[in-house]
């Protein structure tokens, strides 16, 4: 498939924004459970603001992929059958909950609303945090299922697509939370950094499983089925005047297989081992800069990873247009 940069930025920015929001709520829940010291409300408010900005940037990137942006609202009409429609509906709900969570912390609306059991006092921020967490997880599923539900693109049609979007997005968000904590000198940098490493390693296992699965795929369509000729040896030599058509531009990336393999190596290094090593090194030498570098290195790697994800999907129409594809 042809990777559109608007979709690459959309999915990676949304993932980082959702992950950062989940990190903020996780930190608050740990503080409520007294596993971590309570933080000032402004810490969660600013973190939520950064998450919201990432979500807005991702939404803005998506408009560059639309031929008629003024008709984007119509995408929500097919919510019964379309994961894209469900994403269009869930995304503003997540943005509204992230905004409300940040506002509630900023104005310190932390008076208990009700009590659960003997010790757990639920205030507005905690309630919004739980609702936002559910909505964020739903958004991860909706975004990933847009691709995982496409049966004829076998590289995408797997639950591993959903797990990759979830864990890689969450890892980048927790990595950003560690960078944010390091930047302001908050002691939670160790907490967020440790979670970022755990999520990165889980994401590595999921992505490697995805690559291993795709390498063993037996495609249902062949050159013979593409053109309806049963001869054992069918080779297209030229397309003539149809070469370079819409189909060849839209459904193929136009790059060599060797480039895809090199990019695969690059993103596997940038997304996984280097950020983990940088976080570990920051613990050893007490550096506040290394978590920040770790986030930017991982996010750059995720942009390459998402480009490869789209490029590695082989659209069956390329069997027909094989001489150009």
Coordinates of C-alpha atoms in Angstrom, one line a residue:
X1 CA 0.0 0.0 0.0
X2 CA 1.0 3.6 -0.4
X3 CA 1.7 5.1 3.0
X4 CA 0.1 8.5 3.4
X5 CA 2.1 10.8 5.7
X6 CA -1.2 12.3 7.0
X7 CA -2.3 8.9 8.3
X8 CA 1.2 8.1 9.7
X9 CA 1.1 11.3 11.7
X10 CA -2.5 10.8 12.7
X11 CA -1.9 7.3 14.1
X12 CA 1.4 8.1 15.9
X13 CA 0.3 11.4 17.4
X14 CA -3.0 9.9 18.6
X15 CA -1.1 7.0 20.1
X16 CA 1.3 9.3 22.0
X17 CA -1.6 11.5 23.2
X18 CA -3.7 8.6 24.4
X19 CA -0.6 7.0 26.0
X20 CA 0.3 10.2 27.8
X21 CA -3.2 10.6 29.1
X22 CA -3.2 7.0 30.3
X23 CA 0.1 7.7 32.0
X24 CA -1.4 10.7 33.9
X25 CA -4.4 8.6 35.1
X26 CA -2.2 5.7 36.1
X27 CA 0.0 8.0 38.2
X28 CA -3.1 9.4 39.9
X29 CA -4.4 5.9 40.6
X30 CA -1.1 4.8 42.1
X31 CA -1.2 7.9 44.3
X32 CA -4.7 7.2 45.4
X33 CA -3.6 3.6 46.3
X34 CA -0.7 5.2 48.2
X35 CA 1.9 3.4 46.1
X36 CA 3.2 6.8 45.0
X37 CA 3.3 10.3 46.7
X38 CA 0.4 12.5 45.7
X39 CA 1.3 15.1 43.0
X40 CA 0.1 18.7 42.6
X41 CA -3.0 19.0 40.5
X42 CA -1.1 21.2 38.1
X43 CA 1.1 18.2 37.2
X44 CA -1.8 16.3 35.8
X45 CA -3.4 19.4 34.3
X46 CA -0.3 20.2 32.2
X47 CA 0.2 16.6 31.2
X48 CA -3.4 16.4 30.0
X49 CA -2.9 19.7 28.1
X50 CA 0.1 18.1 26.2
X51 CA -2.0 15.0 25.6
X52 CA -4.8 17.1 24.2
X53 CA -2.5 19.0 21.9
X54 CA -1.2 15.8 20.5
X55 CA -4.7 14.6 19.9
X56 CA -5.6 17.9 18.2
X57 CA -2.4 17.6 16.0
X58 CA -3.4 14.1 15.0
X59 CA -6.9 15.2 14.1
X60 CA -5.4 18.1 12.1
X61 CA -3.1 15.7 10.2
X62 CA -6.1 13.6 9.2
X63 CA -7.7 16.4 7.3
X64 CA -4.8 16.4 4.8
X65 CA -6.0 12.9 3.8
X66 CA -9.5 14.1 2.9
X67 CA -10.4 15.2 -0.6
X68 CA -13.3 17.3 0.7
X69 CA -12.6 18.1 4.4
X70 CA -15.9 20.0 4.8
X71 CA -17.7 16.7 4.4
X72 CA -15.6 14.9 7.1
X73 CA -18.6 14.9 9.5
X74 CA -20.4 12.5 7.2
X75 CA -17.9 9.8 8.1
X76 CA -19.7 9.3 11.4
X77 CA -22.9 8.3 9.6
X78 CA -21.8 4.6 9.0
X79 CA -21.0 3.8 12.7
X80 CA -23.0 0.5 12.5
X81 CA -20.6 -1.1 10.0
X82 CA -17.5 1.1 9.8
X83 CA -14.6 1.2 12.2
X84 CA -13.6 4.6 10.7
X85 CA -17.0 6.0 11.6
X86 CA -16.6 4.7 15.2
X87 CA -13.1 6.3 15.4
X88 CA -14.6 9.6 14.2
X89 CA -17.2 9.4 17.0
X90 CA -14.9 8.2 19.8
X91 CA -12.0 10.6 19.1
X92 CA -13.9 13.8 20.1
X93 CA -15.3 11.9 23.2
X94 CA -11.7 11.2 24.2
X95 CA -10.6 14.8 23.6
X96 CA -13.5 16.1 25.6
X97 CA -12.7 13.8 28.6
X98 CA -9.0 14.7 28.4
X99 CA -9.9 18.4 28.4
X100 CA -12.4 17.9 31.3
X101 CA -9.8 15.9 33.3
X102 CA -7.2 18.6 32.8
X103 CA -9.7 21.4 33.8
X104 CA -10.9 19.5 36.9
X105 CA -7.3 19.2 38.1
X106 CA -6.4 22.8 37.1
X107 CA -9.2 24.2 39.3
X108 CA -8.6 21.5 41.9
X109 CA -12.2 20.1 41.8
X110 CA -11.1 17.3 44.1
X111 CA -13.8 17.3 46.7
X112 CA -15.1 13.7 47.2
X113 CA -18.3 12.9 45.3
X114 CA -18.9 9.6 47.0
X115 CA -17.0 6.9 48.8
X116 CA -16.3 3.3 47.8
X117 CA -15.6 0.9 50.7
X118 CA -13.9 2.3 53.8
X119 CA -11.0 4.2 52.2
X120 CA -11.6 5.0 48.5
X121 CA -13.0 8.5 48.0
X122 CA -14.0 9.2 44.4
X123 CA -13.8 12.8 43.2
X124 CA -14.5 14.3 39.8
X125 CA -10.9 13.9 38.5
X126 CA -10.9 10.2 39.3
X127 CA -14.2 9.7 37.7
X128 CA -13.2 11.5 34.6
X129 CA -9.9 9.6 34.6
X130 CA -11.6 6.2 34.6
X131 CA -14.1 7.3 31.9
X132 CA -11.3 8.7 29.8
X133 CA -9.2 5.6 30.1
X134 CA -12.1 3.4 28.8
X135 CA -12.7 5.8 25.9
X136 CA -8.9 5.9 25.1
X137 CA -8.7 2.1 25.0
X138 CA -11.8 2.1 22.8
X139 CA -10.1 4.6 20.5
X140 CA -7.0 2.4 20.2
X141 CA -9.3 -0.5 19.1
X142 CA -11.3 1.6 16.6
X143 CA -8.1 3.0 15.0
X144 CA -6.4 -0.3 14.7
X145 CA -9.6 -2.2 13.5
X146 CA -9.8 0.2 10.5
X147 CA -6.8 -1.8 9.2
X148 CA -7.2 -5.2 11.0
X149 CA -10.8 -5.6 9.6
X150 CA -9.6 -5.5 5.9
X151 CA -9.7 -9.2 5.1
X152 CA -8.0 -9.0 1.6
X153 CA -4.9 -7.2 3.1
X154 CA -3.6 -10.3 4.9
X155 CA -0.7 -8.4 6.5
X156 CA -3.1 -6.3 8.4
X157 CA -5.9 -8.8 9.1
X158 CA -4.8 -10.0 12.5
X159 CA -5.3 -9.2 16.2
X160 CA -1.6 -8.3 16.3
X161 CA -2.4 -5.1 14.4
X162 CA -4.6 -4.1 17.4
X163 CA -2.0 -5.1 20.0
X164 CA 0.7 -3.2 18.1
X165 CA -1.3 0.0 17.9
X166 CA -2.2 -0.3 21.6
X167 CA 1.2 -1.2 23.1
X168 CA 3.3 1.0 20.8
X169 CA 1.0 4.0 21.4
X170 CA 1.0 3.4 25.2
X171 CA 4.8 3.0 25.2
X172 CA 5.3 6.3 23.5
X173 CA 2.9 8.0 25.8
X174 CA 4.5 6.7 29.0
X175 CA 7.9 7.6 27.5
X176 CA 6.6 11.1 27.0
X177 CA 5.4 11.1 30.6
X178 CA 8.9 10.2 31.7
X179 CA 10.4 13.0 29.6
X180 CA 7.8 15.4 30.9
X181 CA 8.7 14.4 34.5
X182 CA 12.4 14.7 33.8
X183 CA 12.0 18.1 32.3
X184 CA 10.2 19.6 35.3
X185 CA 12.3 17.6 37.8
X186 CA 9.4 15.5 39.1
X187 CA 10.5 12.3 40.9
X188 CA 7.9 10.2 38.9
X189 CA 10.3 10.0 36.1
X190 CA 11.4 6.6 37.4
X191 CA 7.9 5.3 37.7
X192 CA 6.9 6.4 34.2
X193 CA 10.3 5.3 32.8
X194 CA 9.8 1.8 34.2
X195 CA 6.3 1.5 32.7
X196 CA 7.6 2.9 29.4
X197 CA 10.3 0.2 29.3
X198 CA 7.7 -2.6 30.2
X199 CA 5.3 -1.4 27.5
X200 CA 8.1 -1.1 25.0
X201 CA 9.2 -4.6 25.6
X202 CA 5.6 -5.9 25.3
X203 CA 5.3 -3.9 22.1
X204 CA 8.6 -5.5 20.8
X205 CA 7.2 -9.0 21.4
X206 CA 3.9 -8.0 19.6
X207 CA 5.7 -6.4 16.6
X208 CA 8.1 -9.3 16.2
X209 CA 5.2 -11.8 16.3
X210 CA 3.5 -9.7 13.6
X211 CA 6.6 -9.7 11.4
X212 CA 7.1 -13.4 11.9
X213 CA 3.4 -14.1 11.0
X214 CA 3.6 -11.9 7.9
X215 CA 6.8 -13.6 6.7
X216 CA 5.0 -16.9 6.7
X217 CA 1.8 -15.7 5.0
X218 CA 0.5 -17.7 2.1
X219 CA -1.4 -15.3 0.0
X220 CA -4.8 -16.4 -1.3
X221 CA -4.5 -14.4 -4.5
X222 CA -2.0 -15.3 -7.2
X223 CA -1.0 -14.0 -10.6
X224 CA -3.2 -16.7 -12.1
X225 CA -6.3 -15.7 -10.1
X226 CA -5.7 -12.0 -10.8
X227 CA -6.1 -12.4 -14.5
X228 CA -8.0 -15.7 -14.7
X229 CA -5.3 -17.6 -16.5
X230 CA -4.4 -21.0 -15.1
X231 CA -1.1 -21.5 -16.8
X232 CA 1.7 -22.3 -14.4
X233 CA 4.0 -19.5 -15.7
X234 CA 2.4 -16.1 -16.1
X235 CA 4.5 -13.0 -16.3
X236 CA 3.4 -9.5 -17.1
X237 CA 6.0 -7.7 -19.2
X238 CA 4.5 -4.2 -19.6
X239 CA 1.4 -2.1 -19.0
X240 CA 1.8 0.1 -22.0
X241 CA -0.2 3.4 -21.7
X242 CA -1.8 2.3 -18.4
X243 CA 1.6 2.4 -16.6
X244 CA 1.7 4.9 -13.7
X245 CA -2.0 4.9 -13.2
X246 CA -4.0 5.8 -10.1
X247 CA -4.0 2.2 -9.1
X248 CA -0.2 1.9 -9.1
X249 CA 0.2 5.1 -7.2
X250 CA -2.5 4.5 -4.6
X251 CA -1.9 0.9 -3.8
X252 CA 1.9 0.6 -4.0
X253 CA 4.7 2.4 -2.2
X254 CA 7.0 2.4 -5.2
X255 CA 10.1 1.5 -3.2
X256 CA 12.3 -1.6 -3.4
X257 CA 12.1 -4.6 -1.1
X258 CA 15.7 -3.9 0.1
X259 CA 14.7 -0.4 1.3
X260 CA 11.8 -2.0 3.3
X261 CA 14.2 -4.4 4.9
X262 CA 16.6 -1.6 5.8
X263 CA 13.8 0.5 7.3
X264 CA 12.6 -2.5 9.3
X265 CA 16.0 -2.8 10.9
X266 CA 16.1 1.0 11.6
X267 CA 12.8 1.2 13.3
X268 CA 13.4 -2.0 15.3
X269 CA 16.5 -0.3 16.7
X270 CA 15.1 3.1 17.2
X271 CA 11.7 2.1 18.8
X272 CA 12.9 -0.6 21.1
X273 CA 16.5 -1.1 22.4
X274 CA 17.8 2.5 22.2
X275 CA 15.0 4.1 24.3
X276 CA 15.2 1.2 26.8
X277 CA 19.0 1.7 27.1
X278 CA 18.6 5.5 27.4
X279 CA 16.1 5.1 30.2
X280 CA 18.3 2.6 32.0
X281 CA 21.3 4.9 31.6
X282 CA 19.4 7.8 33.0
X283 CA 18.8 5.9 36.2
X284 CA 22.5 5.1 36.5
X285 CA 23.9 8.6 36.0
X286 CA 20.8 10.6 37.1
X287 CA 20.5 12.4 33.8
X288 CA 17.3 14.5 33.2
X289 CA 18.0 14.8 29.5
X290 CA 18.2 11.1 28.5
X291 CA 14.4 10.4 29.0
X292 CA 13.7 13.4 26.8
X293 CA 16.0 12.0 24.1
X294 CA 14.5 8.6 24.6
X295 CA 11.1 9.8 23.7
X296 CA 12.1 11.7 20.5
X297 CA 14.2 8.7 19.4
X298 CA 11.3 6.3 19.9
X299 CA 8.8 8.6 18.2
X300 CA 11.1 9.0 15.2
X301 CA 11.3 5.2 15.0
X302 CA 7.5 4.9 15.3
X303 CA 7.1 7.2 12.3
X304 CA 9.3 4.7 10.3
X305 CA 7.5 1.7 11.8
X306 CA 4.1 3.1 10.8
X307 CA 5.3 3.8 7.2
X308 CA 6.6 0.2 7.0
X309 CA 3.3 -1.1 8.4
X310 CA 1.4 0.5 5.5
X311 CA 4.0 -0.3 2.9
X312 CA 4.3 -4.0 3.8
X313 CA 0.6 -4.6 3.0
X314 CA 0.3 -6.1 -0.4
X315 CA -2.9 -5.1 -2.2
X316 CA -4.1 -7.9 -4.5
X317 CA -4.5 -5.5 -7.4
X318 CA -0.7 -5.3 -7.6
X319 CA -0.7 -8.8 -8.9
X320 CA -2.3 -7.4 -12.0
X321 CA -0.1 -4.4 -12.2
X322 CA 3.0 -6.3 -11.3
X323 CA 5.4 -4.9 -13.9
X324 CA 5.1 -1.4 -12.4
X325 CA 4.5 -2.5 -8.8

